PDB file of C-alpha atoms in Angstrom:
ATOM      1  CA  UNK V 342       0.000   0.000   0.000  1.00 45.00           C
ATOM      2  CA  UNK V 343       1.396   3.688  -1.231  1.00 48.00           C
ATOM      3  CA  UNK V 344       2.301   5.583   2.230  1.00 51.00           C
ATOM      4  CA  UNK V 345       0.625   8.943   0.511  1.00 52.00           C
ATOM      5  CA  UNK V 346      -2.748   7.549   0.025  1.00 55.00           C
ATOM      6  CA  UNK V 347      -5.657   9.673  -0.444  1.00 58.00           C
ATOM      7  CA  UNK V 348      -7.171   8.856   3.179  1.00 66.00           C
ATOM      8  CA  UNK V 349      -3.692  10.586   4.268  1.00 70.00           C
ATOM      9  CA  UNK V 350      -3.266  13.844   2.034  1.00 77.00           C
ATOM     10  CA  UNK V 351      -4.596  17.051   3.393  1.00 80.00           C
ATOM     11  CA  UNK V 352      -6.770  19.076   1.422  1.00 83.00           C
ATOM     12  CA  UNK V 353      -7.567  22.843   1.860  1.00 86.00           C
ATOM     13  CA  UNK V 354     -11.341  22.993   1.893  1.00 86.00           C
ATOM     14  CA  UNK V 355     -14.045  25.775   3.170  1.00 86.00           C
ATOM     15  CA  UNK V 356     -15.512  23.516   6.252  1.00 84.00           C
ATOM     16  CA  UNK V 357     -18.875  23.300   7.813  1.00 81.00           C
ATOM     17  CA  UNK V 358     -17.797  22.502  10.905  1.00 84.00           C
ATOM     18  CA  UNK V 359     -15.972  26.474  12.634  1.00 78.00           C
ATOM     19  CA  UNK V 360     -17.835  28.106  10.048  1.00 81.00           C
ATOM     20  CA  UNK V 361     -18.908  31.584  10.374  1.00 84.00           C
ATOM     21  CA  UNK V 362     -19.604  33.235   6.982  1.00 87.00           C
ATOM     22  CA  UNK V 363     -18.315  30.882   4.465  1.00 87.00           C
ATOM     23  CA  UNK V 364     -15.985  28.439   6.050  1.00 87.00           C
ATOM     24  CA  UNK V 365     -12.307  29.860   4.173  1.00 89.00           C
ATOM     25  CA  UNK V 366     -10.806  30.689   7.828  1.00 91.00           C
ATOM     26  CA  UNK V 367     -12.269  27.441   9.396  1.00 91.00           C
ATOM     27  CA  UNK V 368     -11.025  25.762   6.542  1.00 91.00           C
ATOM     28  CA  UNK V 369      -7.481  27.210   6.485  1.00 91.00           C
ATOM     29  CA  UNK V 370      -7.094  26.874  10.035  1.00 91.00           C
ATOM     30  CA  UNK V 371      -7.975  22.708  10.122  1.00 90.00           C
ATOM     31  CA  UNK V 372      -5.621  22.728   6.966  1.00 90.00           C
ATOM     32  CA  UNK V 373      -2.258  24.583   8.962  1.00 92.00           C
ATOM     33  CA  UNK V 374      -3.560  23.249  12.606  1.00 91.00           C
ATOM     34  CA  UNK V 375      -3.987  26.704  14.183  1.00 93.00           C
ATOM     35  CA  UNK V 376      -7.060  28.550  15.579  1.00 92.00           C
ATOM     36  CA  UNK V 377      -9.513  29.784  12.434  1.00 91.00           C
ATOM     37  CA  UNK V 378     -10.086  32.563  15.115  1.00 93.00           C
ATOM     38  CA  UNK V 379      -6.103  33.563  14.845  1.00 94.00           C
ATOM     39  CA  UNK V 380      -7.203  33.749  10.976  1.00 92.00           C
ATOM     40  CA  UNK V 381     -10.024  35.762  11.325  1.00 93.00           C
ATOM     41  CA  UNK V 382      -8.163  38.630  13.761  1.00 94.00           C
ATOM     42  CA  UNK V 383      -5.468  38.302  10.840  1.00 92.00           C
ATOM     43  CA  UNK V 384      -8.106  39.200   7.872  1.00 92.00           C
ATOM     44  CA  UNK V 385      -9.330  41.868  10.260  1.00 93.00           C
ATOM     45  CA  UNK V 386      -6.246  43.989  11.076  1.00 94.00           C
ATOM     46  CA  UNK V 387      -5.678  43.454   7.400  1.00 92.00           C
ATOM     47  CA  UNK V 388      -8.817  45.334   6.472  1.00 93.00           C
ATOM     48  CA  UNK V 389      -8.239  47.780   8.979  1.00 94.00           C
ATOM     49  CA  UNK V 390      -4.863  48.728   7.424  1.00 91.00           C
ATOM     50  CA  UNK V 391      -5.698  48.955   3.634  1.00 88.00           C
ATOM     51  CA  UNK V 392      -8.540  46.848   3.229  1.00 86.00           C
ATOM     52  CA  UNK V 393      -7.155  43.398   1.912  1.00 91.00           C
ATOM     53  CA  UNK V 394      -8.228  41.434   4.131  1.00 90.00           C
ATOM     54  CA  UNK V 395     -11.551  41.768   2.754  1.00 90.00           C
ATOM     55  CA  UNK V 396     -10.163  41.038  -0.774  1.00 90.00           C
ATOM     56  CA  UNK V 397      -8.441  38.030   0.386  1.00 91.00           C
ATOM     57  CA  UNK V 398     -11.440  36.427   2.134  1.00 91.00           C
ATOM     58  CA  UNK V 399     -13.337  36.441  -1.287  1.00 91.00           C
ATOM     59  CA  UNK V 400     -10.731  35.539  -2.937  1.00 91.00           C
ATOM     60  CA  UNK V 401     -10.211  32.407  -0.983  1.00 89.00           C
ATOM     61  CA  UNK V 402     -14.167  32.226  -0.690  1.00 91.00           C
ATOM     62  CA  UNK V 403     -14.415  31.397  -4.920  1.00 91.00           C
ATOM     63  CA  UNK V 404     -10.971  29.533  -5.228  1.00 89.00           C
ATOM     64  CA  UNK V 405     -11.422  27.008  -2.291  1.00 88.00           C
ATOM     65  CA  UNK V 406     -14.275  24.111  -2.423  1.00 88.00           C
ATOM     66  CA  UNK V 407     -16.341  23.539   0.224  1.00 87.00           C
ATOM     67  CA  UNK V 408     -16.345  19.898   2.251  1.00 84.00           C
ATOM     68  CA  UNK V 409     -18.818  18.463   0.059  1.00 85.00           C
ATOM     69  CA  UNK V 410     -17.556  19.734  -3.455  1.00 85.00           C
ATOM     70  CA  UNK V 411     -14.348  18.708  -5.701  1.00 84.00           C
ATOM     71  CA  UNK V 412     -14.273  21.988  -7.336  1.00 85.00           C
ATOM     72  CA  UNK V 413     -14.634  25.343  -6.503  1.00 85.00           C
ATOM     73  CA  UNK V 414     -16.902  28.195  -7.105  1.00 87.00           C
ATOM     74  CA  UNK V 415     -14.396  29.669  -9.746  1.00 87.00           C
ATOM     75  CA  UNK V 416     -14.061  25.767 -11.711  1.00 88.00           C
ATOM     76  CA  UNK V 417     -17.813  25.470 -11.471  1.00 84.00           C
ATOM     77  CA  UNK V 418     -18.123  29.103 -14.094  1.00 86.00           C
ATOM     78  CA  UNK V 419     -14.905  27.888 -15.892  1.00 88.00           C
ATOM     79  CA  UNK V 420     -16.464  24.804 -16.901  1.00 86.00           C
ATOM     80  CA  UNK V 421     -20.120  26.158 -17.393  1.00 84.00           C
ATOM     81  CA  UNK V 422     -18.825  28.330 -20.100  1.00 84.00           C
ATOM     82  CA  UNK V 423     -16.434  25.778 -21.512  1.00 82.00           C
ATOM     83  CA  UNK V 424     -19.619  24.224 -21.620  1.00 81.00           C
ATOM     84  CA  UNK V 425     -21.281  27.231 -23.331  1.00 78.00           C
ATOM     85  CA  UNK V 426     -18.602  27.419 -25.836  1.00 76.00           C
ATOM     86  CA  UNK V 427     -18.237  23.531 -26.716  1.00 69.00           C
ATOM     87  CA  UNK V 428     -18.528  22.680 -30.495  1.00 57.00           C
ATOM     88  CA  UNK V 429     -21.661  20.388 -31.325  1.00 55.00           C
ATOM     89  CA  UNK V 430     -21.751  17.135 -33.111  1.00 57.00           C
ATOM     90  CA  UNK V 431     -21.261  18.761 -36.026  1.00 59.00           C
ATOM     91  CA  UNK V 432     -17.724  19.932 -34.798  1.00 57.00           C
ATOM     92  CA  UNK V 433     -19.217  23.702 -35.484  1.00 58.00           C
ATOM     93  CA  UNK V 434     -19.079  25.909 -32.885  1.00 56.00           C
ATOM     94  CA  UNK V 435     -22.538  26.911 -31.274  1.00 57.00           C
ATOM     95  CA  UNK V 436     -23.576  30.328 -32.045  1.00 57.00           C
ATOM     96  CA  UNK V 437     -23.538  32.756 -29.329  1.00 56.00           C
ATOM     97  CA  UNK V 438     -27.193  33.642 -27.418  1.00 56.00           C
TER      98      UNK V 438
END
């Protein structure tokens, strides 16, 4: 049996369990082992002082997948308008709506 199975790699989700608005600090702080709440005073003071913290919170919020999900907010568009754009059976493109 491979020592790196998938039961034993890590993977940064938005969690359910901690979660307060949409689970990114919860999620980054069962991924790193710290306090989410050590997080969330983080993304405060940096909002405070310039106003990323806010930035970085959404940011996180469309680029990491929740529990439940393999992809993330971000894949989920990406491959709707992949989608959109695929070529029919005809190998023509679809024209645009």
């Amino acid at each position: 049996m491979n020592e790196y199975s998938e039961h034993n790699v890590k993977k940064l989700r938005r969690t359910n369990k901690g979660r307060m608005i949409a689970g990114v600090c919860s999620g980054i702080g069962e991924y790193v082992g710290i306090d989410p709440n050590l997080i969330r005073v983080g993304l405060a003071i940096a909002t405070l002082f310039g106003g990323a913290g806010v930035g970085l919170y959404a940011i996180g919020w469309l680029l990491l997948p929740d529990e439940e999900r393999d992809t993330s907010i971000v894949q989920d568009l990406i491959s709707k308008q992949q989608q959109r754009n695929a070529t029919d059976w005809t190998g023509e493109h679809k024209p645009q709506q």
